[in-house]
Short mmCIF file of C-alpha atoms in Angstrom, two decimals:
data_model
loop_
_atom_site.label_atom_id
_atom_site.label_comp_id
_atom_site.label_asym_id
_atom_site.label_seq_id
_atom_site.Cartn_x
_atom_site.Cartn_y
_atom_site.Cartn_z
CA GLY A 184 -21.92 -18.94 0.20
CA ILE A 185 -20.65 -15.85 2.13
CA TYR A 186 -20.17 -12.39 1.05
CA VAL A 187 -17.66 -10.56 3.37
CA ASP A 188 -18.13 -6.71 3.50
CA GLU A 189 -16.05 -5.94 6.39
CA VAL A 190 -13.01 -7.32 8.20
CA ILE A 191 -11.41 -6.09 11.42
CA GLY A 192 -7.80 -6.84 13.10
CA LEU A 193 -5.59 -5.72 10.17
CA HIS A 194 -3.21 -4.27 12.53
CA SER A 195 -3.14 -7.32 14.88
CA GLY A 196 -4.54 -10.28 13.05
CA ILE A 197 -1.24 -11.66 11.83
CA ASN A 198 1.51 -13.82 13.55
CA HIS A 199 4.70 -12.38 12.05
CA ILE A 200 6.75 -15.60 13.06
CA THR A 201 4.38 -18.34 11.52
CA GLY A 202 2.62 -16.28 8.90
CA ASP A 203 -0.79 -17.24 10.31
CA ILE A 204 -3.59 -14.74 9.53
CA SER A 205 -6.82 -14.66 11.50
CA LEU A 206 -9.33 -11.75 10.91
CA GLN A 207 -12.73 -11.17 12.28
CA CYS A 208 -15.38 -10.36 9.69
CA GLU A 209 -18.91 -9.71 8.98
CA GLY A 210 -21.13 -9.94 5.89
CA TYR A 211 -23.92 -11.68 4.31
CA MET A 212 -25.01 -15.36 3.90
CA ILE A 213 -25.98 -15.73 0.22
CA GLU A 214 -29.02 -18.19 0.11
CA ASP A 215 -30.10 -17.23 -3.48
CA ILE A 216 -29.57 -14.41 -5.88
CA TYR A 217 -32.64 -12.38 -4.52
CA SER A 218 -31.99 -12.52 -0.71
CA LYS A 219 -29.17 -11.76 1.74
CA ILE A 220 -29.20 -12.64 5.40
CA LYS A 221 -26.78 -10.51 7.81
CA LEU A 222 -24.27 -12.62 9.72
CA PRO A 223 -24.20 -11.97 13.57
CA LYS A 224 -21.82 -9.22 14.52
CA PHE A 225 -18.14 -10.42 15.08
CA LYS A 226 -18.42 -13.71 16.74
CA LYS A 227 -15.26 -15.62 17.24
CA LYS A 228 -16.28 -18.41 14.64
CA THR A 229 -16.89 -15.66 12.09
CA ILE A 230 -13.20 -15.43 10.85
CA ILE A 231 -10.92 -15.55 7.88
CA THR A 232 -7.81 -17.66 8.39
CA LYS A 233 -4.85 -18.28 6.12
CA ASN A 234 -1.08 -18.69 6.15
CA PHE A 235 1.09 -16.60 4.00
CA ASN A 236 4.00 -19.00 4.27
CA GLN A 237 2.21 -22.28 3.69
CA ALA A 238 -0.05 -20.95 0.85
CA ASP A 239 1.33 -21.85 -2.63
CA TYR A 240 0.84 -18.47 -4.18
CA THR A 241 2.42 -17.73 -7.53
CA ILE A 242 4.68 -14.60 -8.04
CA ASP A 243 2.01 -12.98 -10.00
CA GLU A 244 -0.63 -13.53 -7.31
CA ILE A 245 1.60 -12.24 -4.73
CA LYS A 246 2.28 -9.03 -6.75
CA LEU A 247 -1.54 -8.73 -7.41
CA PHE A 248 -1.95 -8.68 -3.56
CA CYS A 249 0.66 -6.02 -3.20
CA ASN A 250 -1.12 -4.04 -6.01
CA GLN A 251 -4.37 -4.18 -4.21
CA LEU A 252 -3.03 -3.28 -0.86
CA CYS A 253 -1.56 -0.10 -2.42
CA ARG A 254 -4.56 1.10 -4.21
CA ASN A 255 -6.68 0.54 -1.10
CA ILE A 256 -4.31 2.68 0.89
CA SER A 257 -4.26 5.41 -1.71
CA LEU A 258 -8.08 5.41 -2.09
CA ARG A 259 -8.58 5.68 1.75
CA PHE A 260 -5.90 8.47 1.93
CA GLY A 261 -7.91 10.48 -0.60
CA MET A 262 -11.20 9.77 1.04
CA TYR A 263 -10.01 10.87 4.37
CA THR A 264 -8.56 14.06 2.82
CA LEU A 265 -12.12 14.84 1.30
CA SER A 266 -13.92 14.09 4.36
CA HIS A 267 -12.10 16.37 6.68
CA LYS A 268 -12.04 20.12 7.09
CA LEU A 269 -8.37 20.36 7.43
CA HIS A 270 -5.68 18.94 5.32
CA SER A 271 -4.34 15.45 5.73
CA ALA A 272 -1.71 15.00 8.51
CA MET A 273 0.77 13.55 5.79
CA GLY A 274 1.50 15.15 2.63
CA SER A 275 3.98 12.70 1.27
CA CYS A 276 6.07 9.53 2.09
CA GLY A 277 9.60 9.12 0.87
CA TYR A 278 10.56 5.58 -0.36
CA ASP A 279 13.02 5.61 2.70
CA GLN A 280 10.01 5.78 5.00
CA LEU A 281 7.64 2.96 3.75
CA PHE A 282 8.35 0.61 6.69
CA ILE A 283 11.08 2.28 8.77
CA ASP A 284 11.85 5.99 8.77
CA PHE A 285 15.40 6.16 7.66
CA ASN A 286 14.99 9.72 6.77
CA ASN A 287 14.17 11.26 10.07
CA VAL A 288 14.64 8.72 12.80
CA TYR A 289 17.45 5.98 11.76
CA LYS A 290 19.65 8.12 9.66
CA GLU A 291 22.67 5.85 10.46
CA TYR A 292 21.26 3.04 8.45
CA PRO A 293 22.85 3.33 4.77
CA VAL A 294 19.40 3.19 3.07
CA PHE A 295 20.70 4.71 -0.24
CA GLU A 296 23.44 2.10 -0.57
CA LYS A 297 20.80 -0.55 -0.13
CA ILE A 298 18.16 0.97 -2.61
CA LYS A 299 20.04 2.81 -5.26
CA GLU A 300 17.90 4.39 -8.03
CA ILE A 301 18.38 2.84 -11.42
CA PRO A 302 16.89 3.83 -14.64
CA CYS A 303 13.80 2.00 -16.13
CA ASN A 304 11.24 2.32 -18.97
CA ILE A 305 7.77 1.41 -17.83
CA ASN A 306 4.43 2.71 -19.15
CA VAL A 307 2.24 2.45 -16.06
CA ASP A 308 -1.69 1.99 -16.39
CA LEU A 309 -3.31 4.06 -13.79
CA ASN A 310 -6.42 2.03 -13.82
CA THR A 311 -4.71 -1.17 -12.47
CA ALA A 312 -1.23 -0.54 -11.13
CA GLY A 313 -0.59 -0.53 -7.40
CA ILE A 314 0.35 3.13 -6.74
CA LEU A 315 0.68 4.94 -3.35
CA THR A 316 -0.21 8.38 -3.73
CA PHE A 317 -0.94 11.01 -1.04
CA PRO A 318 -3.35 13.96 -2.04
CA TRP A 319 -3.08 15.81 1.18
CA ASN A 320 -4.74 19.12 0.02
CA LYS A 321 -8.57 18.92 0.20
CA ASP A 322 -9.37 22.08 -2.00
CA ARG A 323 -6.90 20.91 -4.57
CA LEU A 324 -8.23 17.27 -4.74
CA THR A 325 -11.77 18.46 -4.91
CA SER A 326 -11.07 20.80 -7.69
CA PHE A 327 -9.31 18.12 -9.59
CA LEU A 328 -12.12 15.57 -9.30
CA LYS A 329 -14.73 18.21 -10.22
CA ASN A 330 -13.16 19.87 -13.19
CA THR A 331 -11.22 17.21 -14.91
CA ARG A 332 -12.96 15.63 -17.75
CA ASP A 333 -13.50 11.84 -17.98
CA ASP A 334 -10.70 11.35 -20.46
CA ASN A 335 -7.32 9.93 -20.32
CA PHE A 336 -4.69 11.11 -17.86
CA GLU A 337 -2.23 11.64 -20.94
CA ARG A 338 -3.91 14.99 -21.64
CA LYS A 339 -2.75 16.44 -18.26
CA TYR A 340 0.59 14.60 -17.90
CA ASP A 341 3.88 16.58 -18.01
CA SER A 342 7.29 15.54 -16.95
CA LEU A 343 7.94 18.33 -14.55
CA ASN A 344 4.93 17.88 -12.50
CA HIS A 345 4.11 14.11 -12.47
CA SER A 346 6.54 11.41 -11.43
CA ILE A 347 6.35 8.10 -9.92
CA ILE A 348 9.10 5.44 -8.97
CA HIS A 349 8.84 1.64 -9.37
CA VAL A 350 9.43 -0.31 -6.17
CA LYS A 351 10.65 -3.80 -6.56
CA PRO A 352 10.18 -6.67 -5.55
CA PHE A 353 6.66 -5.67 -4.78
CA ASP A 354 6.19 -4.37 -8.36
CA ILE A 355 4.32 -1.27 -6.96
CA TYR A 356 4.96 2.44 -7.42
CA LEU A 357 5.28 5.48 -5.17
CA VAL A 358 4.33 9.03 -6.42
CA THR A 359 7.11 11.49 -5.89
CA CYS A 360 5.29 14.51 -7.57
CA GLY A 361 1.80 15.01 -8.67
CA ASN A 362 -0.14 13.40 -5.95
CA HIS A 363 -3.58 15.05 -6.62
CA SER A 364 -3.67 14.63 -10.32
CA ILE A 365 -2.43 11.01 -10.24
CA TYR A 366 -4.93 10.15 -7.70
CA CYS A 367 -7.63 11.52 -10.03
CA GLY A 368 -5.97 9.47 -12.77
CA MET A 369 -6.22 6.29 -10.79
CA PHE A 370 -9.84 6.69 -9.64
CA LYS A 371 -11.56 8.73 -12.25
CA THR A 372 -9.94 9.31 -15.58
CA GLY A 373 -7.70 6.43 -16.11
CA GLY A 374 -4.76 6.75 -18.51
CA LYS A 375 -1.05 5.93 -18.24
CA ILE A 376 2.03 7.58 -17.03
CA PRO A 377 5.75 6.83 -17.84
CA CYS A 378 7.95 5.67 -15.09
CA SER A 379 11.73 6.27 -15.53
CA LYS A 380 13.37 5.17 -12.15
CA GLU A 381 13.22 2.12 -9.82
CA ILE A 382 14.52 0.95 -6.58
CA ASP A 383 14.92 -2.50 -5.19
CA TYR A 384 13.82 -3.01 -1.50
CA THR A 385 15.14 -6.77 -1.42
CA GLN A 386 18.14 -6.02 0.71
CA ILE A 387 16.25 -3.94 3.21
CA ILE A 388 13.57 -6.61 3.54
CA SER A 389 16.31 -9.23 4.11
CA ASP A 390 17.92 -7.22 6.66
CA PHE A 391 14.85 -6.85 8.99
CA THR A 392 12.27 -9.23 10.67
CA LEU A 393 8.87 -7.83 11.77
CA CYS A 394 8.01 -8.96 15.30
CA ASP A 395 4.76 -7.70 16.59
CA ASP A 396 5.00 -3.88 16.73
CA ILE A 397 8.63 -3.48 15.99
CA PHE A 398 11.39 -4.51 13.40
CA ILE A 399 14.54 -6.40 14.48
CA GLY A 400 17.73 -5.86 12.47
CA LYS A 401 20.21 -8.47 11.77
CA ASP A 402 22.34 -6.88 14.35
CA GLY A 403 19.53 -7.25 17.01
CA LYS A 404 18.73 -3.64 17.14
CA LYS A 405 15.05 -2.66 17.44
CA TYR A 406 13.49 -0.24 14.91
CA LYS A 407 10.08 1.36 15.21
CA LYS A 408 7.64 1.34 12.50
CA SER A 409 7.42 4.49 10.24
CA PHE A 410 4.57 6.97 10.91
CA PHE A 411 3.40 5.85 7.34
CA MET A 412 3.25 2.27 8.52
CA GLU A 413 1.51 3.12 11.84
CA LEU A 414 -1.30 4.82 9.80
CA ASN A 415 -1.61 2.05 7.40
CA PRO A 416 -1.70 -1.58 8.95
CA GLU A 417 -1.75 -3.23 5.46
CA MET A 418 1.98 -2.26 5.21
CA GLU A 419 2.61 -5.24 7.50
CA TYR A 420 1.11 -7.58 4.90
CA LEU A 421 3.12 -5.72 2.18
CA PHE A 422 6.24 -6.40 4.01
CA LEU A 423 5.61 -10.10 4.56
CA LEU A 424 4.46 -10.43 0.87
CA GLY A 425 7.94 -8.93 -0.05
CA LYS A 426 9.58 -11.72 2.11
CA LEU A 427 7.49 -14.33 0.11
CA LEU A 428 8.59 -12.71 -3.31
CA ILE A 429 12.26 -12.85 -2.41
CA GLU A 430 11.95 -16.46 -1.50
CA LYS A 431 10.15 -17.38 -4.74
CA GLU A 432 12.34 -15.09 -6.93
#
């Protein structure tokens, strides 16, 4: 078999019209349990191909993909913060900025009419849930990771400093307060955090089509990707997975 340890082309390897995915990869050819042979570097034949639209994924499988994409983004964000001398360039991301920046750029779009906050009651497992968190302060994150004991996050939780919001139809979560400690809970201590609010992105996903590097609205107007989406190419996949979830649900 083949063990893939790196892929390239997350930002450009997808056809947004057909749903075809083609990613170059490298890894190891597994001949037996004791030896691994390195594959040649990025040859054209060394690719992963798939089609989102034709694949018969279940709703649970699609939500699991969404979950892992978010955890990967959060993990990378924290690692970037820890590996640089300065703080991260982005300290937060509002739920009106996930794909298109309706907060600063396209203010005329009635985003809060489309995704109204409603109450919910979910006990979120930090070990497994797909959570987007943005620990931007290196010193603070380092301190949390060094000094927090390896016990449950519940010991640190308080409702004033820790909050997340549930985002449908992806079944993911966005941190609105407590980025550093929630990151620590996700990747060190584990534990659970209550979630009392949710929004539904279904109407926004239905209003827009992703075409190469831009979104096209139902009115034909072009919308640029948000800064957050430019930084995280996986968000393209999350948007397309949202389209699939809407079709299946």
